[in-house]
Coordinates of C-alpha atoms in Angstrom, one line a residue:
Chain A
X14 CA 7.2 -55.8 -12.6
X15 CA 5.3 -57.8 -12.9
X16 CA 1.8 -58.0 -15.3
X17 CA -0.8 -57.5 -12.7
X18 CA 2.1 -54.0 -11.0
X19 CA 2.6 -52.7 -14.3
X20 CA -1.6 -52.7 -15.1
X21 CA -2.3 -50.4 -12.3
X22 CA 1.2 -48.3 -13.3
X23 CA -0.3 -48.1 -16.5
X24 CA -3.7 -47.3 -15.3
X25 CA -2.1 -44.7 -12.3
X26 CA -0.6 -43.7 -15.5
X27 CA -3.1 -43.4 -18.0
X28 CA -5.6 -41.8 -14.8
X29 CA -2.9 -38.4 -13.9
X30 CA -2.9 -38.1 -17.6
X31 CA -7.0 -37.2 -18.0
X32 CA -6.7 -35.2 -14.9
X33 CA -3.7 -32.9 -15.9
X34 CA -5.5 -32.1 -19.0
X35 CA -9.2 -31.5 -17.9
X36 CA -7.4 -29.0 -15.3
X37 CA -5.4 -27.6 -18.9
X38 CA -8.6 -27.7 -20.0
X39 CA -11.1 -26.2 -17.9
X40 CA -8.3 -23.4 -17.5
X41 CA -8.2 -22.5 -21.4
X42 CA -11.8 -22.6 -20.8
X43 CA -11.6 -20.2 -17.5
X44 CA -9.0 -18.1 -19.7
X45 CA -11.2 -16.9 -23.1
X46 CA -12.9 -14.6 -21.6
X47 CA -11.0 -12.6 -23.6
X48 CA -11.9 -14.0 -26.9
X49 CA -15.3 -13.7 -25.9
X50 CA -15.9 -10.5 -25.0
X51 CA -16.0 -7.4 -27.7
X52 CA -11.7 -6.2 -27.9
X53 CA -11.8 -2.2 -28.4
X54 CA -8.6 -0.6 -28.9
X55 CA -8.0 3.0 -27.0
X56 CA -6.0 5.6 -28.8
X57 CA -4.5 8.9 -26.7
X58 CA -4.3 12.4 -28.1
X59 CA -1.9 14.3 -25.7
X60 CA -3.1 17.6 -24.6
X61 CA -0.9 20.7 -23.2
X62 CA 0.8 20.8 -20.3
X63 CA -1.0 21.6 -17.1
X64 CA 0.4 24.9 -16.0
X65 CA 1.5 25.7 -12.2
X66 CA 2.1 21.9 -11.6
X67 CA 5.3 20.1 -11.3
X68 CA 5.3 15.9 -11.2
X69 CA 7.7 13.8 -10.3
X70 CA 9.3 10.9 -12.2
X71 CA 7.1 7.9 -9.5
X72 CA 3.9 8.3 -8.9
X73 CA 1.7 6.1 -6.0
X74 CA -0.5 4.4 -7.6
X75 CA -3.8 4.5 -7.3
X76 CA -5.5 7.6 -8.7
X77 CA -8.5 9.3 -8.0
X78 CA -10.8 10.7 -9.9
X79 CA -14.2 12.8 -9.5
X80 CA -16.8 12.7 -10.9
X81 CA -16.0 15.8 -13.2
X82 CA -13.3 14.5 -13.9
X83 CA -10.4 16.2 -12.6
X84 CA -7.5 13.6 -11.7
X85 CA -5.8 13.4 -8.8
X86 CA -2.5 11.9 -8.9
X87 CA 0.4 11.4 -6.2
X88 CA 4.0 12.0 -6.9
X89 CA 6.4 10.5 -5.1
X90 CA 8.7 13.7 -3.7
X91 CA 12.1 11.9 -2.5
X92 CA 14.1 12.0 -5.9
X93 CA 17.1 9.6 -5.5
X94 CA 19.0 9.5 -8.7
X95 CA 20.2 6.0 -9.8
X96 CA 24.1 5.9 -10.7
X97 CA 25.7 8.4 -8.6
X98 CA 26.8 6.8 -6.3
X99 CA 24.0 7.2 -3.3
X100 CA 21.9 5.8 -1.1
X101 CA 18.4 5.0 -1.5
X102 CA 15.7 6.7 -0.1
X103 CA 15.2 4.9 3.2
X104 CA 13.0 2.5 4.0
X105 CA 9.5 4.1 5.1
X106 CA 6.5 6.0 3.1
X107 CA 7.8 8.0 1.3
X108 CA 6.9 12.1 1.4
X109 CA 4.2 12.5 -1.2
X110 CA 2.9 15.5 -3.2
X111 CA -1.2 15.7 -4.8
X112 CA -1.3 17.2 -7.5
X113 CA -5.2 17.5 -9.7
X114 CA -5.7 18.3 -12.8
X115 CA -9.7 19.0 -14.2
X116 CA -10.5 18.0 -18.1
X117 CA -9.7 22.3 -18.8
X118 CA -6.5 21.6 -17.8
X119 CA -6.5 23.6 -14.5
X120 CA -4.2 22.5 -12.0
X121 CA -4.2 22.6 -8.0
X122 CA -1.4 21.5 -5.6
X123 CA -2.4 19.6 -2.5
X124 CA 0.4 20.8 0.4
X125 CA 0.4 19.2 3.8
X126 CA 3.0 21.8 4.7
X127 CA 0.1 24.2 5.1
X128 CA -0.7 22.3 8.3
X129 CA 1.7 24.1 10.6
X130 CA 0.4 22.1 14.0
X131 CA 1.5 18.4 13.0
X132 CA 5.3 16.9 12.6
X133 CA 3.6 14.7 9.2
X134 CA 6.0 11.4 9.3
X135 CA 3.6 9.8 6.3
X136 CA 0.4 10.1 4.5
X137 CA -1.3 6.1 4.5
X138 CA -4.0 7.6 2.2
X139 CA -5.4 10.2 1.1
X140 CA -9.8 9.9 -0.8
X141 CA -11.3 12.6 -3.0
X142 CA -15.4 13.2 -1.8
X143 CA -17.0 15.6 -3.3
X144 CA -16.1 18.8 -1.7
X145 CA -13.3 17.9 0.0
X146 CA -10.2 15.8 -0.4
X147 CA -9.4 13.9 3.5
X148 CA -5.9 12.7 3.9
X149 CA -4.8 9.7 6.5
X150 CA -1.4 10.5 7.8
X151 CA 0.8 9.2 11.1
X152 CA 2.2 12.5 12.9
X153 CA 2.3 14.0 16.5
X154 CA 2.7 17.1 17.8
X155 CA 6.2 17.5 18.8
X156 CA 9.9 16.4 16.2
X157 CA 12.8 14.6 18.8
X158 CA 14.5 13.4 16.0
X159 CA 16.1 9.5 16.5
X160 CA 18.6 7.9 14.4
X161 CA 17.2 4.1 12.8
X162 CA 19.5 1.3 10.8
X163 CA 17.9 -1.1 8.4
X164 CA 19.4 -3.7 7.3
X165 CA 20.5 -3.7 3.5
X166 CA 20.4 -6.9 1.6
X167 CA 23.8 -8.3 0.7
X168 CA 26.0 -6.8 3.9
X169 CA 25.7 -3.9 5.8
X170 CA 23.4 -0.3 7.5
X171 CA 22.0 2.1 6.7
X172 CA 20.6 5.0 8.5
X173 CA 17.7 7.4 8.6
X174 CA 16.2 9.6 10.7
X175 CA 13.0 9.5 12.3
X176 CA 10.0 10.8 15.3
X177 CA 10.7 8.8 18.3
X178 CA 7.4 10.5 19.4
X179 CA 4.4 8.7 19.5
X180 CA 2.9 8.7 16.2
X181 CA -0.8 9.1 15.9
X182 CA -3.4 9.1 13.2
X183 CA -4.9 12.1 11.4
X184 CA -6.9 12.9 9.9
X185 CA -6.5 16.0 7.4
X186 CA -9.4 18.0 5.8
X187 CA -8.4 20.4 2.5
X188 CA -10.8 21.8 -0.2
X189 CA -10.9 21.2 -3.6
X190 CA -9.3 24.4 -4.6
X191 CA -5.9 23.4 -2.8
X192 CA -6.8 24.9 0.9
X193 CA -6.2 22.9 4.3
X194 CA -9.1 23.1 6.9
X195 CA -8.9 21.3 9.7
X196 CA -7.3 18.4 11.8
X197 CA -9.0 15.6 13.1
X198 CA -7.9 13.0 15.8
X199 CA -8.5 9.0 14.5
X200 CA -7.3 7.4 17.3
X201 CA -9.8 5.8 20.4
X202 CA -10.8 3.5 17.8
X203 CA -11.5 -0.1 17.5
X204 CA -9.2 -0.7 14.0
X205 CA -5.5 0.7 12.7
X206 CA -6.8 2.4 9.8
X207 CA -5.2 1.9 7.0
X208 CA -7.9 3.4 3.7
X209 CA -10.0 6.3 4.7
X210 CA -13.0 7.8 2.5
X211 CA -15.8 9.9 3.0
X212 CA -19.3 9.5 1.9
X213 CA -21.1 13.1 0.6
X214 CA -22.6 13.2 3.5
X215 CA -20.0 14.3 5.7
X216 CA -19.0 10.4 7.4
X217 CA -15.8 8.4 7.0
X218 CA -15.4 4.5 6.0
X219 CA -12.3 3.2 7.4
X220 CA -11.3 -0.1 6.7
X221 CA -8.1 -1.6 8.6
X222 CA -7.5 -4.1 11.0
X223 CA -7.1 -4.9 14.9
X224 CA -3.6 -4.1 16.3
X225 CA -4.2 -7.2 18.2
X226 CA -5.4 -10.3 16.4
X227 CA -5.1 -8.5 12.9
X228 CA -8.1 -8.9 11.6
X229 CA -9.7 -6.9 8.9
X230 CA -12.0 -4.2 10.2
X231 CA -14.4 -1.8 8.7
X232 CA -16.1 0.8 10.6
X233 CA -17.9 4.9 9.9
X234 CA -17.1 7.7 11.2
X235 CA -18.2 10.6 12.7
X236 CA -17.3 14.2 11.1
X237 CA -15.3 13.9 14.2
X238 CA -13.5 11.0 13.7
X239 CA -15.2 9.3 16.4
X240 CA -16.5 6.0 15.5
X241 CA -19.8 5.9 14.2
X242 CA -21.0 2.0 13.6
X243 CA -18.3 -0.7 13.6
X244 CA -19.5 -2.6 9.8
X245 CA -19.4 -6.5 9.7
X246 CA -18.6 -8.7 7.0
X247 CA -19.7 -11.9 5.6
X248 CA -17.7 -15.4 6.3
X249 CA -15.3 -15.2 2.9
X250 CA -15.7 -12.0 2.1
X251 CA -12.1 -10.9 4.0
X252 CA -9.1 -12.4 5.0
X253 CA -9.3 -14.0 8.5
X254 CA -5.7 -11.8 8.8
X255 CA -5.2 -8.7 6.9
X256 CA -1.4 -9.5 7.8
X257 CA 0.1 -11.6 5.3
X258 CA 1.3 -15.1 7.0
X259 CA 4.5 -17.1 6.5
X260 CA 3.3 -19.7 4.0
X261 CA 1.0 -17.1 2.1
X262 CA 1.4 -14.3 0.3
X263 CA 3.9 -11.7 0.7
X264 CA 4.5 -12.5 4.9
X265 CA 4.3 -9.7 6.7
X266 CA 2.7 -7.5 4.4
X267 CA -0.1 -5.4 5.3
X268 CA -3.0 -6.6 2.9
X269 CA -3.9 -3.8 0.2
X270 CA -6.9 -2.1 -0.4
X271 CA -8.3 0.5 -2.7
X272 CA -11.4 3.1 -2.1
X273 CA -13.5 3.5 -5.4
X274 CA -16.1 6.3 -4.6
X275 CA -19.6 5.1 -7.0
X276 CA -21.9 7.3 -6.5
X277 CA -22.9 7.9 -3.1
X278 CA -21.2 4.5 -2.2
X279 CA -17.7 3.4 -2.0
X280 CA -16.7 0.4 -3.5
X281 CA -13.4 -1.3 -1.5
X282 CA -11.2 -3.1 -3.8
X283 CA -9.0 -6.3 -1.6
X284 CA -6.1 -5.9 -4.3
X285 CA -4.9 -8.8 -6.2
X286 CA -7.2 -11.3 -4.1
X287 CA -9.7 -13.7 -4.3
X288 CA -12.5 -11.6 -2.0
X289 CA -14.5 -9.7 -3.7
X290 CA -15.2 -6.0 -4.5
X291 CA -17.3 -4.7 -1.3
X292 CA -19.9 -2.0 -2.2
X293 CA -20.9 0.2 0.4
X294 CA -23.7 2.3 1.3
X295 CA -23.5 5.4 3.1
X296 CA -26.2 4.1 5.8
X297 CA -22.9 0.9 6.8
X298 CA -24.8 -2.2 4.1
X299 CA -22.3 -4.5 2.5
X300 CA -22.9 -5.9 -0.8
X301 CA -20.4 -8.1 -2.3
X302 CA -19.4 -8.3 -5.7
X303 CA -18.1 -11.3 -7.6
X304 CA -16.7 -10.0 -11.5
X305 CA -17.6 -13.1 -13.3
X306 CA -13.2 -13.5 -14.6
X307 CA -11.4 -16.2 -15.4
X308 CA -10.6 -18.6 -12.7
X309 CA -7.1 -18.0 -11.2
X310 CA -7.1 -13.9 -12.0
X311 CA -7.2 -11.3 -9.9
X312 CA -8.4 -7.3 -10.1
X313 CA -5.7 -5.3 -9.8
X314 CA -7.8 -2.2 -9.0
X315 CA -10.6 -0.3 -10.2
X316 CA -10.1 2.4 -12.7
X317 CA -12.3 5.1 -11.2
X318 CA -15.4 5.9 -13.4
X319 CA -19.0 7.8 -14.1
X320 CA -20.8 4.1 -15.4
X321 CA -20.0 0.4 -15.5
X322 CA -17.2 -0.8 -13.1
X323 CA -13.2 -1.0 -15.1
X324 CA -11.1 -3.4 -13.6
X325 CA -7.3 -4.0 -14.3
X326 CA -6.8 -7.6 -14.4
X327 CA -4.1 -10.0 -13.6
X328 CA -3.6 -13.0 -15.3
X329 CA -2.7 -15.6 -13.6
X330 CA 0.9 -16.3 -13.1
X331 CA 1.4 -12.7 -14.7
X332 CA 4.4 -10.7 -13.1
X333 CA 4.9 -8.5 -16.0
X334 CA 2.3 -5.3 -15.8
X335 CA 1.9 -6.4 -20.0
X336 CA -0.2 -9.0 -19.2
X337 CA -2.7 -7.1 -17.1
X338 CA -5.5 -6.3 -18.9
X339 CA -8.7 -3.8 -18.7
X340 CA -12.2 -5.1 -18.4
X341 CA -14.9 -3.3 -18.3
X342 CA -17.6 -5.6 -15.8
X343 CA -21.5 -4.8 -15.4
X344 CA -22.0 -4.2 -11.1
X345 CA -25.1 -6.0 -11.4
X346 CA -24.9 -9.2 -12.6
X347 CA -20.4 -9.5 -12.7
X348 CA -20.7 -10.1 -16.4
X349 CA -17.8 -9.0 -18.3
X350 CA -18.9 -7.1 -21.2
X351 CA -16.1 -5.4 -22.7
X352 CA -12.3 -5.8 -22.7
X353 CA -9.8 -2.9 -23.7
X354 CA -6.3 -3.2 -25.9
X355 CA -4.2 0.6 -25.0
X356 CA -2.2 2.0 -27.6
X357 CA 1.4 2.7 -27.8
X358 CA 2.6 0.7 -25.4
X359 CA 0.5 2.6 -22.4
X360 CA 0.0 0.4 -19.6
X361 CA -3.8 -0.2 -17.6
X362 CA -2.4 1.1 -14.7
X363 CA -1.7 4.5 -16.4
X364 CA -4.9 5.3 -17.1
X365 CA -6.7 7.2 -14.6
X366 CA -9.5 6.6 -14.4
X367 CA -13.0 6.5 -17.5
X368 CA -15.8 10.0 -17.5
X369 CA -17.7 10.5 -20.1
X370 CA -16.3 7.6 -22.6
X371 CA -12.7 8.8 -22.4
X372 CA -9.8 7.2 -20.8
X373 CA -8.4 9.9 -19.3
X374 CA -3.9 9.2 -18.0
X375 CA -1.1 11.5 -18.2
X376 CA 3.0 11.6 -19.1
X377 CA 4.9 12.7 -16.6
X378 CA 8.5 13.2 -17.1
X379 CA 11.0 16.2 -17.5
X380 CA 8.8 17.5 -14.9
X381 CA 5.8 18.1 -16.4
X382 CA 2.1 16.8 -16.8
X383 CA 0.7 16.4 -19.7
X384 CA -3.1 14.8 -19.6
X385 CA -3.8 12.1 -22.4
X386 CA -7.1 11.6 -23.7
X387 CA -8.3 8.1 -25.1
X388 CA -11.0 7.0 -27.2
X389 CA -11.9 3.7 -27.2
X390 CA -13.7 1.5 -30.9
X391 CA -14.1 -1.5 -31.8
X392 CA -10.7 -3.2 -32.1
X393 CA -11.6 -4.9 -35.5
X394 CA -12.4 -0.9 -36.8
X395 CA -9.5 0.3 -35.5
X396 CA -6.8 -2.7 -37.2
X397 CA -9.0 -1.8 -40.1
X398 CA -8.3 1.7 -39.7
X399 CA -4.4 1.2 -39.1
X400 CA -3.9 -1.2 -42.1
X401 CA -5.6 1.9 -44.7
X402 CA -3.4 4.6 -43.4
X403 CA -1.0 2.4 -44.1
X404 CA -1.6 1.7 -47.7
Chain B
X2 CA 36.1 -3.7 36.9
X3 CA 33.7 -1.4 38.1
X4 CA 30.4 -2.1 38.7
X5 CA 29.7 0.9 36.2
X6 CA 32.2 -0.4 33.9
X7 CA 30.8 -4.2 33.8
X8 CA 26.4 -3.0 32.9
X9 CA 29.1 -0.9 30.4
X10 CA 30.4 -3.1 29.3
X11 CA 27.1 -5.8 29.0
X12 CA 25.3 -3.0 27.2
X13 CA 27.4 -3.2 24.6
X14 CA 27.7 -7.0 23.9
X15 CA 24.1 -7.2 24.3
X16 CA 23.9 -4.2 21.7
X17 CA 25.7 -5.8 18.8
X18 CA 23.4 -9.2 19.8
X19 CA 19.8 -7.3 19.3
X20 CA 21.4 -4.4 17.5
X21 CA 22.5 -7.3 14.2
X22 CA 18.6 -7.6 13.5
X23 CA 16.3 -4.5 11.5
X24 CA 12.4 -4.6 13.0
X25 CA 9.4 -3.7 12.0
X26 CA 5.6 -4.3 12.7
X27 CA 4.5 -5.0 9.3
X28 CA 5.5 -3.8 5.5
X29 CA 3.1 -1.9 4.3
X30 CA 3.3 -2.6 -0.1
X31 CA 3.0 0.6 -2.3
X32 CA 3.1 0.8 -6.4
X33 CA 4.3 3.3 -8.1
X34 CA 4.2 4.1 -11.9
X35 CA 7.9 5.6 -12.9
X36 CA 8.2 7.5 -15.7
X37 CA 11.2 8.8 -17.7
X38 CA 12.0 10.9 -21.7
X39 CA 13.1 7.0 -22.8
X40 CA 11.3 4.9 -20.0
X41 CA 7.7 3.7 -18.7
X42 CA 7.5 0.9 -16.1
X43 CA 5.2 0.1 -12.9
X44 CA 7.0 -1.7 -9.6
X45 CA 5.8 -2.4 -6.3
X46 CA 7.3 -2.0 -3.3
X47 CA 7.1 -2.9 0.1
X48 CA 8.4 0.0 3.0
X49 CA 8.5 -0.5 6.8
X50 CA 5.4 0.4 8.6
X51 CA 6.2 1.9 12.4
X52 CA 2.8 1.3 13.6
X53 CA 3.0 -1.1 16.5
X54 CA 6.0 -3.7 18.0
X55 CA 8.0 -4.0 16.0
X56 CA 8.2 -8.1 15.2
X57 CA 8.8 -9.0 12.3
X58 CA 12.7 -8.8 11.1
X59 CA 13.6 -7.4 7.3
X60 CA 16.2 -6.0 5.4
X61 CA 16.5 -3.6 2.2
X62 CA 17.5 -3.2 -1.5
X63 CA 17.8 -0.5 -3.4
X64 CA 17.1 -0.8 -7.3
X65 CA 16.6 1.4 -10.6
X66 CA 13.2 3.3 -11.2
X67 CA 13.3 4.9 -14.8
X68 CA 16.6 6.6 -13.6
X69 CA 15.7 7.4 -10.2
X70 CA 16.3 4.7 -6.7
X71 CA 14.0 3.1 -5.0
X72 CA 13.8 1.3 -1.8
X73 CA 12.0 -2.1 -1.2
X74 CA 12.2 -4.5 1.9
X75 CA 10.9 -7.9 2.6
X76 CA 10.3 -9.8 5.9
X77 CA 13.2 -11.9 6.8
X78 CA 11.0 -13.6 9.7
X79 CA 10.4 -13.1 13.4
X80 CA 12.7 -10.6 14.9
X81 CA 14.4 -12.6 17.6
X82 CA 13.6 -11.5 21.3
X83 CA 16.4 -11.8 23.4
X84 CA 14.7 -11.6 26.6
X85 CA 12.6 -14.3 25.9
X86 CA 16.2 -16.9 25.8
X87 CA 16.5 -18.0 29.8
X88 CA 20.1 -18.0 29.5
X89 CA 20.3 -14.1 27.9
X90 CA 17.8 -13.2 31.4
X91 CA 19.8 -15.7 33.7
X92 CA 22.7 -13.3 32.8
X93 CA 21.2 -10.1 32.5
X94 CA 19.8 -10.3 35.9
X95 CA 23.0 -11.3 37.6
X96 CA 24.3 -8.6 36.2
X97 CA 21.5 -6.3 37.4
X98 CA 22.1 -7.5 41.2
X99 CA 25.1 -5.7 41.3
X100 CA 25.0 -2.8 38.5
X101 CA 21.7 -1.0 36.9
X102 CA 22.1 -2.7 33.1
X103 CA 20.5 -0.7 30.1
X104 CA 19.0 -2.8 27.0
X105 CA 18.5 -1.8 23.6
X106 CA 15.6 -2.9 21.5
X107 CA 15.5 -3.9 17.6
X108 CA 15.5 -0.6 16.8
X109 CA 18.8 0.0 18.3
X110 CA 17.2 2.6 21.3
X111 CA 18.3 1.7 25.3
X112 CA 16.7 1.2 28.1
X113 CA 16.6 0.4 32.0
X114 CA 16.3 -3.2 32.9
X115 CA 13.7 -3.8 35.9
X116 CA 14.6 -7.5 36.6
X117 CA 12.2 -9.3 38.2
X118 CA 9.7 -9.0 34.9
X119 CA 12.3 -8.6 32.3
X120 CA 11.1 -5.5 30.7
X121 CA 12.3 -2.5 29.9
X122 CA 10.6 0.4 31.6
X123 CA 8.7 3.3 28.3
X124 CA 11.3 4.4 26.4
X125 CA 10.3 7.7 25.7
X126 CA 11.4 8.5 29.4
X127 CA 15.1 7.6 28.0
X128 CA 15.5 9.1 25.6
X129 CA 17.9 11.7 27.2
X130 CA 20.2 9.0 28.3
X131 CA 19.4 7.1 25.1
X132 CA 21.9 9.9 23.3
X133 CA 24.7 9.2 26.2
X134 CA 25.4 6.1 24.3
X135 CA 25.5 7.1 20.7

């Protein structure tokens, strides 16, 4: 290597080194949000089991919560015990059972079997409004069993039975007391609905995608399920396609979203993406909320709350749920206000809602629902109390 | 070999070609939290979502989530439509000149083959015939 080459190589290596340090530095700075905001520690108290309702070992997230602190939990019904040689459940959306429990410990089940003129293949979504609970289901008026197969990784095939009759999307309306009220057909719409919400006026909000080009679509629907108004996104607020493409995140998978009630509006969370939260008003106005989180971190879910936004944030590169943190975010300016640590190894996604500054959660093993109520206090005081009690 | 037998033989040949794929429209992501007296964990699973044409090939696996089996699937790429292959089309067209041919879709359902346009008719109308072949 001659002198000139050696100098150039050295310069290039030095430049690379500075560049790498710069990136690490900026990421460290961006990642320092967790040390800048005040930390709070949440400790939990167990309450008596909720009478009259049964739990299974698995819950489909997210939770839904109403302004009075009633928690709605979607339990999976298809329990197949591990280790006894049975095949796993079929690769289709599992049957779910929605159960609610109030702050006073009253339980309620919302049974889809009350709908006796539909063969429901799957529950796609549910939402709890002021006076009603709405389900979005895929169903048919007839049932023709059809055997289908699926490939098992590592070899072999599994088999399951599905309904061969053409499936349509229906909206089922229930009262808050668990009574089925009516069915609305949601067809001939310019979108395939993935998430459904209802405003206090009874107008529906539907989010999904165009079946032809898979672009995201948002619309309000009238009370009879027909189109009221398509809503336009601002450029850059949503992905170009709602289906993961090869080379992108999760190929073939529909981009998951969450609807969270927020007063008279609904917030759309585009889960684990770089796209903003979208607040949709009853009138159809869309406003993007950009929480000021560390670079590369993303919102996994919002915890329903009666005040600020509480975001479950996944840290960059973290696979484990233990790397998730709850941040309180101001809805006005997106500033991060507080960070919460949970006691007893509880994970952020186990928090159902934050009502009246209490963190509502539950345990659901052994068939019972046991409510937990968490209280937050500044982490330094909490650690002092912990040390004091040890001494 | 009689005409009918010939067609039937082809159906099984074709079925083996297509039936090795299991296809869906999309996969849907679901986040679960599992709990037992000794365990608590979160998992994300992907399940098939038959809301439209079966375009993507998938395969699944089961795993233990706090003592309960759960299934999750992943995208294995585009589902191969044999009718888009000119050689396969030509072979089916040859047989279809002298016989009525049934073809299977990627979900194992059969429908009569229409030679000129190379497409099958509405599958729901032939489910009765479909069952005879199972």
